[in-house]
Amino acid sequence: MNTINIIDKLYKENIATREELLYLLDNIDKDSINYLTEKANEVRMKTYKDKVYMRGLIEFTNYCVRDCKYCGIRKSNKDADRYRLTVEQIVNCAVLGDKLGYKTVVLQGGEDPFFTDEIMVEIITKIKSILPNNAITLSIGERSYESYKKMFKAGADRYLLRHETATKTLYEKLHPNASFENRRKCLEDLREIGYQIGSGFMIGLPEQDNNSLVDDLIYTKQLKPHMCGIGPFIPHKDTPLNNEEGGTLEKTIIMIAILRLLLPDTLLPATTSLGTIDPTGREKGIKAGANVVMPNLSPTDVREKYSLYDGKICTGDEAAECRMCIERRMNNIGFQIDISRGDSILWEKESK
Ligand code: 5AD
Ligand code: FES
């Protein structure tokens, strides 16, 4: 076994054993990282070419009933300055996003009971009546099957629910009073209902070793999500993990590239957290096989408050500035912004 052979196998067959993935993570060096990212880039060029899809992110509430140890908007953080956007503000953001060329809007928030199924249905229905051809992605955590179904029927197209970590013991340490099994069940429910699903996980969580990252790779390969969002863990000062070390650029890039080889058709975002730990982190993610960016569309006066981790970028920039910034950044590295809805190839294959 050597790293180059494993990368070649991943490139040719899009598969590897647990032992091979672990060997690769344990032994990868600078040269093989270069080889890995080149191969991942080649695969993305075959599937999605040099096109980068855009989604406009609206962070509409930072109230949350959960207490995830890593997250700055966890309910125990009494220092979080809580806000909720009104239905009208959310709809206006989606309309502004459309004008800026975002044909997908992502509605993300904490798990906030204020946003009942009825209110979510109202928001989705209003956006769809104005923008019938645009896609709506929800990212509002764990809800019941019936709730997911109602929102789907109202017009929601996609749902992002990161699995966070595929190692049960680690999941349970990080998520007080939450169920590892239920989170996975939610992803199954969402797929069964008809959503395009997005899973994902963090890199560099406390006690997460290479074995655990292999769990994430294998789980994601089996789940075959339409999208998989991965980014470094970044400590937040007002959480129990404030003194921990965060994830690294290098490890995140390696994981993006391996995922691209395992899942050639899956959408992989270059995340804001990656752009936060390195000034050109998102560009590096794209060059390693990612093909989606999700600039912020939230009103500027609430951006600082949606503080999941310290140092988050773009908190002072108007939506239009982020829009131009991201296009310039992509063009600088030889990629083109694609302003279509940007459905996953996997979805198009499944729909045929
Ligand atoms: N560092 C990096 N990512 C975080 N998230 C939450 N808190 C942090 C943090 N401290 C991620 C989670 C969540 C997504 C919306 O943000 O993976 O699913
Ligand atoms: Fe927001 Fe660059 S993407 S300022």
mmCIF file of N, CA, C and O and ligand atoms in Angstrom, residues 282 295-296 303 313-315 317-319 321-326 328-329, ligand 2:
data_model
loop_
_atom_site.group_PDB
_atom_site.id
_atom_site.type_symbol
_atom_site.label_atom_id
_atom_site.label_comp_id
_atom_site.label_asym_id
_atom_site.label_seq_id
_atom_site.Cartn_x
_atom_site.Cartn_y
_atom_site.Cartn_z
ATOM 1 N N ARG A 282 -11.390 29.661 0.433
ATOM 2 C CA ARG A 282 -12.432 29.212 -0.501
ATOM 3 C C ARG A 282 -11.840 28.911 -1.874
ATOM 4 O O ARG A 282 -12.187 27.907 -2.504
ATOM 5 N N PRO A 295 -22.316 32.781 -0.621
ATOM 6 C CA PRO A 295 -22.126 34.097 0.000
ATOM 7 C C PRO A 295 -23.342 34.533 0.810
ATOM 8 O O PRO A 295 -24.453 34.048 0.604
ATOM 9 N N ASN A 296 -23.105 35.444 1.713
ATOM 10 C CA ASN A 296 -24.111 35.898 2.653
ATOM 11 C C ASN A 296 -25.055 36.921 2.026
ATOM 12 O O ASN A 296 -24.638 37.833 1.344
ATOM 13 N N ARG A 303 -25.687 40.449 10.727
ATOM 14 C CA ARG A 303 -24.633 39.477 10.360
ATOM 15 C C ARG A 303 -23.725 39.084 11.514
ATOM 16 O O ARG A 303 -23.404 37.923 11.695
ATOM 17 N N ILE A 313 -15.934 35.723 8.375
ATOM 18 C CA ILE A 313 -15.753 36.766 7.352
ATOM 19 C C ILE A 313 -17.093 37.303 6.850
ATOM 20 O O ILE A 313 -18.137 36.704 7.090
ATOM 21 N N CYS A 314 -17.038 38.408 6.146
ATOM 22 C CA CYS A 314 -18.185 39.013 5.439
ATOM 23 C C CYS A 314 -19.219 39.633 6.363
ATOM 24 O O CYS A 314 -20.321 39.945 5.922
ATOM 25 N N THR A 315 -18.907 39.830 7.658
ATOM 26 C CA THR A 315 -19.951 40.360 8.535
ATOM 27 C C THR A 315 -20.230 41.841 8.265
ATOM 28 O O THR A 315 -21.299 42.326 8.592
ATOM 29 N N ASP A 317 -20.020 43.299 5.128
ATOM 30 C CA ASP A 317 -20.182 43.569 3.698
ATOM 31 C C ASP A 317 -21.627 43.458 3.243
ATOM 32 O O ASP A 317 -22.339 42.533 3.615
ATOM 33 N N GLU A 318 -22.045 44.411 2.421
ATOM 34 C CA GLU A 318 -23.387 44.356 1.834
ATOM 35 C C GLU A 318 -23.477 43.143 0.917
ATOM 36 O O GLU A 318 -22.477 42.695 0.364
ATOM 37 N N ALA A 319 -24.728 42.665 0.725
ATOM 38 C CA ALA A 319 -24.944 41.503 -0.146
ATOM 39 C C ALA A 319 -24.323 41.705 -1.527
ATOM 40 O O ALA A 319 -23.688 40.802 -2.081
ATOM 41 N N GLU A 321 -21.809 43.508 -2.305
ATOM 42 C CA GLU A 321 -20.344 43.443 -2.244
ATOM 43 C C GLU A 321 -19.861 41.994 -2.248
ATOM 44 O O GLU A 321 -18.913 41.639 -2.945
ATOM 45 N N CYS A 322 -20.527 41.156 -1.458
ATOM 46 C CA CYS A 322 -20.151 39.736 -1.418
ATOM 47 C C CYS A 322 -20.325 39.114 -2.800
ATOM 48 O O CYS A 322 -19.523 38.288 -3.234
ATOM 49 N N ARG A 323 -21.400 39.517 -3.457
ATOM 50 C CA ARG A 323 -21.697 38.972 -4.785
ATOM 51 C C ARG A 323 -20.566 39.276 -5.758
ATOM 52 O O ARG A 323 -20.094 38.399 -6.488
ATOM 53 N N MET A 324 -20.101 40.523 -5.772
ATOM 54 C CA MET A 324 -19.025 40.906 -6.690
ATOM 55 C C MET A 324 -17.708 40.298 -6.252
ATOM 56 O O MET A 324 -16.923 39.828 -7.068
ATOM 57 N N CYS A 325 -17.496 40.295 -4.940
ATOM 58 C CA CYS A 325 -16.256 39.757 -4.383
ATOM 59 C C CYS A 325 -16.072 38.297 -4.788
ATOM 60 O O CYS A 325 -15.000 37.890 -5.230
ATOM 61 N N ILE A 326 -17.149 37.536 -4.659
ATOM 62 C CA ILE A 326 -17.015 36.097 -4.912
ATOM 63 C C ILE A 326 -16.750 35.831 -6.393
ATOM 64 O O ILE A 326 -15.945 34.969 -6.744
ATOM 65 N N ARG A 328 -15.232 37.869 -8.468
ATOM 66 C CA ARG A 328 -13.846 38.279 -8.741
ATOM 67 C C ARG A 328 -12.875 37.191 -8.250
ATOM 68 O O ARG A 328 -11.943 36.799 -8.947
ATOM 69 N N ARG A 329 -13.157 36.694 -7.065
ATOM 70 C CA ARG A 329 -12.274 35.659 -6.511
ATOM 71 C C ARG A 329 -12.241 34.412 -7.387
ATOM 72 O O ARG A 329 -11.183 33.811 -7.602
HETATM 73 FE FE1 FES B 2 -18.345 38.511 1.270
HETATM 74 FE FE2 FES B 2 -15.999 38.502 -0.185
HETATM 75 S S1 FES B 2 -17.648 37.089 -0.236
HETATM 76 S S2 FES B 2 -16.810 40.093 1.139
#
